[in-house]
PDB file of C-alpha atoms in Angstrom:
ATOM      1  CA  UNK A  18      23.400   8.450 -11.955  1.00 59.00           C
ATOM      2  CA  UNK A  19      22.604   7.424  -8.356  1.00 73.00           C
ATOM      3  CA  UNK A  20      21.636   3.845  -7.693  1.00 84.00           C
ATOM      4  CA  UNK A  21      17.950   3.246  -6.941  1.00 88.00           C
ATOM      5  CA  UNK A  22      16.921   0.219  -4.888  1.00 91.00           C
ATOM      6  CA  UNK A  23      13.420  -1.028  -4.165  1.00 94.00           C
ATOM      7  CA  UNK A  24      13.438  -3.369  -1.177  1.00 94.00           C
ATOM      8  CA  UNK A  25      10.354  -5.578  -1.321  1.00 95.00           C
ATOM      9  CA  UNK A  26       9.381  -7.434   1.834  1.00 94.00           C
ATOM     10  CA  UNK A  27       6.171  -8.727   3.331  1.00 94.00           C
ATOM     11  CA  UNK A  28       4.079 -11.639   4.465  1.00 95.00           C
ATOM     12  CA  UNK A  29       4.229 -14.973   2.690  1.00 94.00           C
ATOM     13  CA  UNK A  30       1.246 -15.159   0.344  1.00 94.00           C
ATOM     14  CA  UNK A  31       0.803 -11.386   0.169  1.00 96.00           C
ATOM     15  CA  UNK A  32       1.774 -11.061  -3.507  1.00 95.00           C
ATOM     16  CA  UNK A  33       5.518 -10.381  -3.516  1.00 94.00           C
ATOM     17  CA  UNK A  34       6.027 -12.393  -6.708  1.00 93.00           C
ATOM     18  CA  UNK A  35       3.362 -10.329  -8.481  1.00 95.00           C
ATOM     19  CA  UNK A  36       4.986  -7.120  -7.242  1.00 96.00           C
ATOM     20  CA  UNK A  37       8.432  -8.269  -8.323  1.00 95.00           C
ATOM     21  CA  UNK A  38       7.147  -8.981 -11.829  1.00 95.00           C
ATOM     22  CA  UNK A  39       5.686  -5.469 -11.955  1.00 96.00           C
ATOM     23  CA  UNK A  40       9.053  -4.005 -10.999  1.00 95.00           C
ATOM     24  CA  UNK A  41      10.742  -6.096 -13.673  1.00 94.00           C
ATOM     25  CA  UNK A  42       8.266  -4.746 -16.234  1.00 94.00           C
ATOM     26  CA  UNK A  43       9.170  -1.236 -15.100  1.00 92.00           C
ATOM     27  CA  UNK A  44      12.845  -1.811 -15.873  1.00 91.00           C
ATOM     28  CA  UNK A  45      14.288  -2.936 -12.559  1.00 91.00           C
ATOM     29  CA  UNK A  46      16.834  -5.722 -12.352  1.00 90.00           C
ATOM     30  CA  UNK A  47      15.130  -8.062  -9.878  1.00 91.00           C
ATOM     31  CA  UNK A  48      16.323 -10.760  -7.523  1.00 91.00           C
ATOM     32  CA  UNK A  49      14.176 -12.820  -5.156  1.00 92.00           C
ATOM     33  CA  UNK A  50      15.033 -14.069  -1.655  1.00 88.00           C
ATOM     34  CA  UNK A  51      18.443 -12.443  -1.352  1.00 89.00           C
ATOM     35  CA  UNK A  52      20.056 -13.216   2.048  1.00 88.00           C
ATOM     36  CA  UNK A  53      20.508  -9.909   3.934  1.00 87.00           C
ATOM     37  CA  UNK A  54      24.150 -10.774   4.579  1.00 87.00           C
ATOM     38  CA  UNK A  55      24.823 -10.440   0.837  1.00 88.00           C
ATOM     39  CA  UNK A  56      23.055  -7.111   0.333  1.00 88.00           C
ATOM     40  CA  UNK A  57      26.049  -4.758   0.267  1.00 85.00           C
ATOM     41  CA  UNK A  58      28.193  -6.889  -2.024  1.00 86.00           C
ATOM     42  CA  UNK A  59      25.241  -7.664  -4.285  1.00 85.00           C
ATOM     43  CA  UNK A  60      24.351  -3.987  -4.661  1.00 81.00           C
ATOM     44  CA  UNK A  61      27.936  -3.123  -5.615  1.00 80.00           C
ATOM     45  CA  UNK A  62      28.019  -5.911  -8.196  1.00 81.00           C
ATOM     46  CA  UNK A  63      24.649  -5.093  -9.746  1.00 74.00           C
ATOM     47  CA  UNK A  64      25.430  -1.384  -9.943  1.00 68.00           C
ATOM     48  CA  UNK A  65      28.512  -2.269 -11.928  1.00 73.00           C
ATOM     49  CA  UNK A  66      26.889  -4.729 -14.344  1.00 70.00           C
ATOM     50  CA  UNK A  67      23.145  -4.059 -14.579  1.00 59.00           C
ATOM     51  CA  UNK A  68      22.607  -0.320 -14.331  1.00 69.00           C
ATOM     52  CA  UNK A  69      21.030   1.928 -11.751  1.00 83.00           C
ATOM     53  CA  UNK A  70      17.690   0.334 -10.842  1.00 88.00           C
ATOM     54  CA  UNK A  71      17.612  -2.789  -8.681  1.00 91.00           C
ATOM     55  CA  UNK A  72      14.680  -4.486  -6.917  1.00 93.00           C
ATOM     56  CA  UNK A  73      15.384  -6.973  -4.136  1.00 93.00           C
ATOM     57  CA  UNK A  74      12.831  -9.215  -2.445  1.00 93.00           C
ATOM     58  CA  UNK A  75      13.505 -10.500   1.068  1.00 90.00           C
ATOM     59  CA  UNK A  76      11.199 -12.416   3.359  1.00 86.00           C
ATOM     60  CA  UNK A  77      11.002 -14.609   6.405  1.00 85.00           C
ATOM     61  CA  UNK A  78      13.079 -17.317   4.742  1.00 81.00           C
ATOM     62  CA  UNK A  79      16.061 -15.109   5.632  1.00 79.00           C
ATOM     63  CA  UNK A  80      14.869 -14.483   9.179  1.00 73.00           C
ATOM     64  CA  UNK A  81      18.269 -14.925  10.831  1.00 77.00           C
ATOM     65  CA  UNK A  82      19.770 -12.078   8.811  1.00 79.00           C
ATOM     66  CA  UNK A  83      16.868  -9.606   9.008  1.00 81.00           C
ATOM     67  CA  UNK A  84      17.914  -7.855  12.267  1.00 82.00           C
ATOM     68  CA  UNK A  85      21.020  -6.448  10.555  1.00 82.00           C
ATOM     69  CA  UNK A  86      19.055  -5.107   7.569  1.00 86.00           C
ATOM     70  CA  UNK A  87      18.170  -1.616   8.966  1.00 83.00           C
ATOM     71  CA  UNK A  88      21.841  -0.899   9.594  1.00 85.00           C
ATOM     72  CA  UNK A  89      22.762  -2.023   6.078  1.00 87.00           C
ATOM     73  CA  UNK A  90      20.074   0.179   4.549  1.00 86.00           C
ATOM     74  CA  UNK A  91      21.273   3.179   6.570  1.00 85.00           C
ATOM     75  CA  UNK A  92      24.791   2.561   5.308  1.00 87.00           C
ATOM     76  CA  UNK A  93      23.613   2.400   1.686  1.00 87.00           C
ATOM     77  CA  UNK A  94      21.688   5.667   2.095  1.00 85.00           C
ATOM     78  CA  UNK A  95      24.772   7.332   3.556  1.00 87.00           C
ATOM     79  CA  UNK A  96      26.578   6.349   0.348  1.00 85.00           C
ATOM     80  CA  UNK A  97      24.011   8.187  -1.773  1.00 84.00           C
ATOM     81  CA  UNK A  98      21.903   5.148  -2.682  1.00 86.00           C
ATOM     82  CA  UNK A  99      18.152   5.803  -2.918  1.00 87.00           C
ATOM     83  CA  UNK A 100      16.303   3.051  -1.029  1.00 89.00           C
ATOM     84  CA  UNK A 101      12.542   2.624  -1.295  1.00 91.00           C
ATOM     85  CA  UNK A 102      11.068   0.030   1.076  1.00 92.00           C
ATOM     86  CA  UNK A 103       7.708  -1.592   0.294  1.00 95.00           C
ATOM     87  CA  UNK A 104       5.984  -4.100   2.578  1.00 96.00           C
ATOM     88  CA  UNK A 105       3.099  -6.240   1.325  1.00 97.00           C
ATOM     89  CA  UNK A 106       0.577  -7.314   3.929  1.00 97.00           C
ATOM     90  CA  UNK A 107      -2.835  -9.000   4.108  1.00 96.00           C
ATOM     91  CA  UNK A 108      -5.252 -10.108   6.786  1.00 96.00           C
ATOM     92  CA  UNK A 109      -4.635 -13.444   8.419  1.00 95.00           C
ATOM     93  CA  UNK A 110      -7.905 -14.838   7.029  1.00 94.00           C
ATOM     94  CA  UNK A 111      -6.845 -13.817   3.522  1.00 95.00           C
ATOM     95  CA  UNK A 112      -3.428 -15.452   3.877  1.00 94.00           C
ATOM     96  CA  UNK A 113      -4.963 -18.666   5.239  1.00 92.00           C
ATOM     97  CA  UNK A 114      -7.381 -18.778   2.307  1.00 92.00           C
ATOM     98  CA  UNK A 115      -4.600 -18.227  -0.229  1.00 92.00           C
ATOM     99  CA  UNK A 116      -2.447 -20.986   1.228  1.00 89.00           C
ATOM    100  CA  UNK A 117      -5.464 -23.314   1.243  1.00 85.00           C
ATOM    101  CA  UNK A 118      -6.365 -22.515  -2.369  1.00 86.00           C
ATOM    102  CA  UNK A 119      -2.834 -22.989  -3.688  1.00 80.00           C
ATOM    103  CA  UNK A 120      -1.993 -25.900  -1.348  1.00 79.00           C
ATOM    104  CA  UNK A 121       1.375 -24.286  -0.678  1.00 83.00           C
ATOM    105  CA  UNK A 122       3.263 -24.782   2.541  1.00 84.00           C
ATOM    106  CA  UNK A 123       4.115 -21.743   4.605  1.00 86.00           C
ATOM    107  CA  UNK A 124       7.926 -21.341   4.642  1.00 86.00           C
ATOM    108  CA  UNK A 125       7.981 -21.505   8.453  1.00 84.00           C
ATOM    109  CA  UNK A 126       5.947 -24.718   8.595  1.00 78.00           C
ATOM    110  CA  UNK A 127       7.714 -27.789   9.958  1.00 68.00           C
ATOM    111  CA  UNK A 128       6.966 -31.079   8.218  1.00 55.00           C
ATOM    112  CA  UNK A 129       5.780 -33.008  11.229  1.00 45.00           C
ATOM    113  CA  UNK A 130       4.948 -30.205  13.646  1.00 45.00           C
ATOM    114  CA  UNK A 131       2.294 -28.000  12.100  1.00 46.00           C
ATOM    115  CA  UNK A 132      -0.860 -28.926  10.263  1.00 55.00           C
ATOM    116  CA  UNK A 133      -4.330 -27.517   9.879  1.00 71.00           C
ATOM    117  CA  UNK A 134      -5.832 -24.038  10.024  1.00 76.00           C
ATOM    118  CA  UNK A 135      -5.083 -23.338  13.680  1.00 78.00           C
ATOM    119  CA  UNK A 136      -1.406 -24.136  13.260  1.00 84.00           C
ATOM    120  CA  UNK A 137      -1.231 -22.085  10.049  1.00 87.00           C
ATOM    121  CA  UNK A 138      -2.711 -19.073  11.850  1.00 91.00           C
ATOM    122  CA  UNK A 139      -0.086 -19.440  14.591  1.00 89.00           C
ATOM    123  CA  UNK A 140       2.658 -19.602  11.976  1.00 91.00           C
ATOM    124  CA  UNK A 141       1.373 -16.476  10.232  1.00 93.00           C
ATOM    125  CA  UNK A 142       1.298 -14.575  13.535  1.00 93.00           C
ATOM    126  CA  UNK A 143       4.870 -15.693  14.225  1.00 91.00           C
ATOM    127  CA  UNK A 144       5.862 -14.359  10.810  1.00 93.00           C
ATOM    128  CA  UNK A 145       4.222 -11.017  11.661  1.00 93.00           C
ATOM    129  CA  UNK A 146       6.386 -10.775  14.778  1.00 92.00           C
ATOM    130  CA  UNK A 147       9.568 -11.577  12.861  1.00 89.00           C
ATOM    131  CA  UNK A 148       8.829  -8.962  10.184  1.00 91.00           C
ATOM    132  CA  UNK A 149       7.413  -6.231  12.452  1.00 91.00           C
ATOM    133  CA  UNK A 150      10.618  -4.187  12.352  1.00 88.00           C
ATOM    134  CA  UNK A 151      10.723  -4.138   8.561  1.00 89.00           C
ATOM    135  CA  UNK A 152       7.017  -3.244   8.355  1.00 92.00           C
ATOM    136  CA  UNK A 153       7.495  -0.210  10.577  1.00 90.00           C
ATOM    137  CA  UNK A 154      10.178   1.210   8.268  1.00 87.00           C
ATOM    138  CA  UNK A 155       8.388   0.571   4.965  1.00 92.00           C
ATOM    139  CA  UNK A 156       5.414   1.776   2.981  1.00 93.00           C
ATOM    140  CA  UNK A 157       2.723  -0.856   3.560  1.00 95.00           C
ATOM    141  CA  UNK A 158       0.422  -2.099   0.808  1.00 96.00           C
ATOM    142  CA  UNK A 159      -2.611  -4.112   1.897  1.00 96.00           C
ATOM    143  CA  UNK A 160      -3.311  -6.746  -0.747  1.00 96.00           C
ATOM    144  CA  UNK A 161      -6.258  -8.377   1.062  1.00 95.00           C
ATOM    145  CA  UNK A 162      -8.982  -7.046  -1.225  1.00 92.00           C
ATOM    146  CA  UNK A 163      -7.198  -6.303  -4.492  1.00 92.00           C
ATOM    147  CA  UNK A 164      -6.513  -8.282  -7.649  1.00 92.00           C
ATOM    148  CA  UNK A 165      -3.069  -9.069  -9.022  1.00 93.00           C
ATOM    149  CA  UNK A 166      -3.567  -6.521 -11.805  1.00 93.00           C
ATOM    150  CA  UNK A 167      -4.416  -3.822  -9.235  1.00 93.00           C
ATOM    151  CA  UNK A 168      -1.301  -4.640  -7.227  1.00 95.00           C
ATOM    152  CA  UNK A 169       0.849  -4.393 -10.334  1.00 95.00           C
ATOM    153  CA  UNK A 170      -0.615  -0.965 -11.110  1.00 93.00           C
ATOM    154  CA  UNK A 171      -0.075   0.209  -7.522  1.00 94.00           C
ATOM    155  CA  UNK A 172       3.556  -0.865  -7.559  1.00 95.00           C
ATOM    156  CA  UNK A 173       4.244   0.815 -10.892  1.00 94.00           C
ATOM    157  CA  UNK A 174       2.640   4.078  -9.759  1.00 93.00           C
ATOM    158  CA  UNK A 175       4.615   4.101  -6.503  1.00 91.00           C
ATOM    159  CA  UNK A 176       8.030   3.627  -8.080  1.00 90.00           C
ATOM    160  CA  UNK A 177       7.213   6.289 -10.680  1.00 89.00           C
ATOM    161  CA  UNK A 178       6.846   9.022  -8.029  1.00 86.00           C
ATOM    162  CA  UNK A 179       9.813  11.321  -7.302  1.00 81.00           C
ATOM    163  CA  UNK A 180      12.064  10.016  -4.552  1.00 74.00           C
ATOM    164  CA  UNK A 181      13.075  12.053  -1.537  1.00 74.00           C
ATOM    165  CA  UNK A 182       9.754  13.813  -1.032  1.00 84.00           C
ATOM    166  CA  UNK A 183       6.427  13.055   0.596  1.00 92.00           C
ATOM    167  CA  UNK A 184       3.819  11.320  -1.549  1.00 95.00           C
ATOM    168  CA  UNK A 185       0.150  11.307  -0.540  1.00 96.00           C
ATOM    169  CA  UNK A 186      -1.865   8.227  -1.428  1.00 96.00           C
ATOM    170  CA  UNK A 187      -5.626   8.847  -1.316  1.00 98.00           C
ATOM    171  CA  UNK A 188      -7.667   5.644  -1.328  1.00 97.00           C
ATOM    172  CA  UNK A 189     -11.424   5.087  -1.437  1.00 98.00           C
ATOM    173  CA  UNK A 190     -12.824   1.857  -0.041  1.00 97.00           C
ATOM    174  CA  UNK A 191     -15.985   0.071   1.100  1.00 97.00           C
ATOM    175  CA  UNK A 192     -16.381  -0.554   4.815  1.00 97.00           C
ATOM    176  CA  UNK A 193     -18.313  -3.726   4.016  1.00 94.00           C
ATOM    177  CA  UNK A 194     -15.089  -5.179   2.555  1.00 93.00           C
ATOM    178  CA  UNK A 195     -12.885  -4.107   5.444  1.00 93.00           C
ATOM    179  CA  UNK A 196     -10.659  -1.173   6.359  1.00 95.00           C
ATOM    180  CA  UNK A 197      -7.347  -1.103   4.433  1.00 95.00           C
ATOM    181  CA  UNK A 198      -4.469  -2.261   6.633  1.00 93.00           C
ATOM    182  CA  UNK A 199      -2.087   0.150   4.938  1.00 94.00           C
ATOM    183  CA  UNK A 200      -3.999   3.313   5.884  1.00 96.00           C
ATOM    184  CA  UNK A 201      -2.271   5.928   8.029  1.00 95.00           C
ATOM    185  CA  UNK A 202      -5.524   7.871   8.407  1.00 97.00           C
ATOM    186  CA  UNK A 203      -9.095   6.596   7.951  1.00 98.00           C
ATOM    187  CA  UNK A 204     -12.113   8.848   7.438  1.00 98.00           C
ATOM    188  CA  UNK A 205     -15.642   7.447   7.648  1.00 98.00           C
ATOM    189  CA  UNK A 206     -18.084   9.279   5.353  1.00 98.00           C
ATOM    190  CA  UNK A 207     -21.038   6.888   5.607  1.00 98.00           C
ATOM    191  CA  UNK A 208     -23.154   9.576   7.309  1.00 98.00           C
ATOM    192  CA  UNK A 209     -23.199  11.727   4.150  1.00 98.00           C
ATOM    193  CA  UNK A 210     -26.081  11.769   1.621  1.00 98.00           C
ATOM    194  CA  UNK A 211     -25.857   8.613  -0.477  1.00 97.00           C
ATOM    195  CA  UNK A 212     -26.334   8.733  -4.282  1.00 98.00           C
ATOM    196  CA  UNK A 213     -27.130   5.025  -4.139  1.00 96.00           C
ATOM    197  CA  UNK A 214     -30.697   5.951  -3.211  1.00 96.00           C
ATOM    198  CA  UNK A 215     -31.087   8.093  -6.325  1.00 96.00           C
ATOM    199  CA  UNK A 216     -32.201   5.679  -9.097  1.00 96.00           C
ATOM    200  CA  UNK A 217     -30.517   7.682 -11.850  1.00 97.00           C
ATOM    201  CA  UNK A 218     -27.183   7.697  -9.966  1.00 98.00           C
ATOM    202  CA  UNK A 219     -27.117   4.210  -8.450  1.00 97.00           C
ATOM    203  CA  UNK A 220     -25.105   2.547 -11.215  1.00 97.00           C
ATOM    204  CA  UNK A 221     -22.685   5.454 -11.636  1.00 98.00           C
ATOM    205  CA  UNK A 222     -19.581   6.251  -9.550  1.00 98.00           C
ATOM    206  CA  UNK A 223     -18.139   9.264  -7.812  1.00 98.00           C
ATOM    207  CA  UNK A 224     -16.035   9.888 -10.924  1.00 97.00           C
ATOM    208  CA  UNK A 225     -19.116  10.509 -13.071  1.00 98.00           C
ATOM    209  CA  UNK A 226     -20.291  14.146 -13.483  1.00 98.00           C
ATOM    210  CA  UNK A 227     -23.931  13.550 -12.385  1.00 98.00           C
ATOM    211  CA  UNK A 228     -22.802  11.992  -9.094  1.00 98.00           C
ATOM    212  CA  UNK A 229     -20.162  14.675  -8.589  1.00 98.00           C
ATOM    213  CA  UNK A 230     -22.757  17.400  -9.146  1.00 98.00           C
ATOM    214  CA  UNK A 231     -25.201  15.760  -6.713  1.00 98.00           C
ATOM    215  CA  UNK A 232     -22.565  15.541  -3.975  1.00 98.00           C
ATOM    216  CA  UNK A 233     -21.183  19.002  -4.684  1.00 97.00           C
ATOM    217  CA  UNK A 234     -24.586  20.448  -3.808  1.00 97.00           C
ATOM    218  CA  UNK A 235     -24.656  18.763  -0.384  1.00 97.00           C
ATOM    219  CA  UNK A 236     -23.425  21.117   2.403  1.00 98.00           C
ATOM    220  CA  UNK A 237     -22.342  18.209   4.619  1.00 98.00           C
ATOM    221  CA  UNK A 238     -20.186  16.763   1.842  1.00 98.00           C
ATOM    222  CA  UNK A 239     -18.392  20.080   1.414  1.00 98.00           C
ATOM    223  CA  UNK A 240     -17.961  20.374   5.184  1.00 98.00           C
ATOM    224  CA  UNK A 241     -16.447  16.882   5.380  1.00 98.00           C
ATOM    225  CA  UNK A 242     -14.080  17.683   2.508  1.00 98.00           C
ATOM    226  CA  UNK A 243     -12.949  20.859   4.252  1.00 98.00           C
ATOM    227  CA  UNK A 244     -12.466  19.126   7.600  1.00 98.00           C
ATOM    228  CA  UNK A 245     -10.303  16.377   6.102  1.00 98.00           C
ATOM    229  CA  UNK A 246      -8.248  18.947   4.202  1.00 98.00           C
ATOM    230  CA  UNK A 247      -7.784  21.088   7.311  1.00 98.00           C
ATOM    231  CA  UNK A 248      -6.642  18.091   9.354  1.00 97.00           C
ATOM    232  CA  UNK A 249      -4.070  17.059   6.768  1.00 97.00           C
ATOM    233  CA  UNK A 250      -2.842  20.625   6.339  1.00 96.00           C
ATOM    234  CA  UNK A 251      -2.059  20.692  10.060  1.00 96.00           C
ATOM    235  CA  UNK A 252       0.231  17.662   9.971  1.00 95.00           C
ATOM    236  CA  UNK A 253       1.716  17.075   6.521  1.00 95.00           C
ATOM    237  CA  UNK A 254       4.667  19.418   6.972  1.00 93.00           C
ATOM    238  CA  UNK A 255       5.629  17.675  10.210  1.00 93.00           C
ATOM    239  CA  UNK A 256       5.300  14.274   8.557  1.00 91.00           C
ATOM    240  CA  UNK A 257       7.551  15.432   5.723  1.00 91.00           C
ATOM    241  CA  UNK A 258      10.079  16.781   8.222  1.00 90.00           C
ATOM    242  CA  UNK A 259      10.043  13.348   9.872  1.00 85.00           C
ATOM    243  CA  UNK A 260      11.281  11.880   6.565  1.00 80.00           C
ATOM    244  CA  UNK A 261       8.067  10.084   5.729  1.00 86.00           C
ATOM    245  CA  UNK A 262       8.028   8.939   2.106  1.00 88.00           C
ATOM    246  CA  UNK A 263       4.336   8.049   1.897  1.00 93.00           C
ATOM    247  CA  UNK A 264       1.148   8.859   3.785  1.00 95.00           C
ATOM    248  CA  UNK A 265      -1.958   6.844   2.921  1.00 96.00           C
ATOM    249  CA  UNK A 266      -5.303   8.546   3.541  1.00 98.00           C
ATOM    250  CA  UNK A 267      -8.268   6.164   3.267  1.00 98.00           C
ATOM    251  CA  UNK A 268     -11.808   7.482   2.807  1.00 98.00           C
ATOM    252  CA  UNK A 269     -14.558   4.909   3.248  1.00 98.00           C
ATOM    253  CA  UNK A 270     -18.267   4.711   2.557  1.00 98.00           C
ATOM    254  CA  UNK A 271     -20.650   1.756   2.474  1.00 97.00           C
ATOM    255  CA  UNK A 272     -19.964   0.484  -1.028  1.00 96.00           C
ATOM    256  CA  UNK A 273     -16.821   2.385  -2.038  1.00 97.00           C
ATOM    257  CA  UNK A 274     -18.542   3.598  -5.194  1.00 97.00           C
ATOM    258  CA  UNK A 275     -19.924   7.110  -4.739  1.00 98.00           C
ATOM    259  CA  UNK A 276     -19.118   9.282  -1.708  1.00 98.00           C
ATOM    260  CA  UNK A 277     -15.613   8.025  -0.910  1.00 98.00           C
ATOM    261  CA  UNK A 278     -14.631   8.065  -4.591  1.00 98.00           C
ATOM    262  CA  UNK A 279     -15.865  11.638  -5.019  1.00 98.00           C
ATOM    263  CA  UNK A 280     -13.978  12.879  -1.953  1.00 98.00           C
ATOM    264  CA  UNK A 281     -10.750  11.159  -2.983  1.00 98.00           C
ATOM    265  CA  UNK A 282     -10.966  12.867  -6.370  1.00 98.00           C
ATOM    266  CA  UNK A 283     -11.496  16.278  -4.745  1.00 98.00           C
ATOM    267  CA  UNK A 284      -8.722  15.785  -2.191  1.00 98.00           C
ATOM    268  CA  UNK A 285      -6.291  14.781  -4.932  1.00 97.00           C
ATOM    269  CA  UNK A 286      -7.136  17.976  -6.778  1.00 97.00           C
ATOM    270  CA  UNK A 287      -6.562  20.073  -3.657  1.00 97.00           C
ATOM    271  CA  UNK A 288      -3.347  18.514  -2.413  1.00 97.00           C
ATOM    272  CA  UNK A 289      -1.914  17.828  -5.860  1.00 95.00           C
ATOM    273  CA  UNK A 290      -1.148  21.532  -6.124  1.00 93.00           C
ATOM    274  CA  UNK A 291       1.576  21.171  -3.489  1.00 93.00           C
ATOM    275  CA  UNK A 292       2.331  17.487  -2.923  1.00 95.00           C
ATOM    276  CA  UNK A 293       2.870  14.464  -5.133  1.00 94.00           C
ATOM    277  CA  UNK A 294      -0.433  12.578  -4.981  1.00 96.00           C
ATOM    278  CA  UNK A 295      -1.673   9.162  -6.049  1.00 96.00           C
ATOM    279  CA  UNK A 296      -5.282   8.021  -6.102  1.00 95.00           C
ATOM    280  CA  UNK A 297      -6.655   4.545  -5.656  1.00 95.00           C
ATOM    281  CA  UNK A 298     -10.235   3.362  -5.769  1.00 97.00           C
ATOM    282  CA  UNK A 299     -10.070  -0.089  -4.239  1.00 95.00           C
ATOM    283  CA  UNK A 300     -13.536  -1.190  -5.290  1.00 95.00           C
ATOM    284  CA  UNK A 301     -13.403   0.357  -8.770  1.00 94.00           C
ATOM    285  CA  UNK A 302      -9.848  -0.246  -9.969  1.00 83.00           C
ATOM    286  CA  UNK A 303      -9.605  -3.289 -12.197  1.00 62.00           C
ATOM    287  CA  UNK A 304     -13.325  -3.446 -12.900  1.00 63.00           C
TER     288      UNK A 304
END
């Protein structure tokens, strides 16, 4: 059986430890903060002793060895190893808040050089620059507005999808809580009729039949659904030919409860007939 590797990278404070625990629960042999220089020899050793599924976390603590990582990954793929790269990210404000709440030091912080919020922001931006190359080659997960339990579920669903083919991730969200950083495409549906203003529908979600029936009867909702589907149909084949593993399509409304949820459900039904699809409802998952 071919060796499967999940390479987990990302910003400090973005939830890599939570993600690594999820991978361990899924049956991966996990190691944290492996120096990139040891990747090839480590993979050979683990394949021999621990089976076919390995998860490796790397971050800015190994900054000096990161430039050589793309070449190493290409070499592993040429040897028949399946490599899945995941990058965890979050907004700078979120990362600053998490470091403040936990009173942890950022790994790039110097003892007597950096202190305070302004310096922490500068350090985080430096980390973004150092990891930009890895981010570009990975599937990005924005952890800014999700709980640890949601992140664990996301990770488990991603590694359960078939490798070597394009996976579509449809995500609903609320604009009032920010646009997901991991979105490849963002569609704004706030102009559509809003079930929130129907007293009998206000406390329901786009997954509930009464809301679905209300939105199904709205011509503009159907037109929006068709336009999004037509756009994706135009480009998905080219994305797949470009060896993309994941494409994240985010659909946002005001509260992330009705319209965006309904459209994500319908789009998953449509595209699930041809592509591997995952659905996420950022404001509903983990309720």
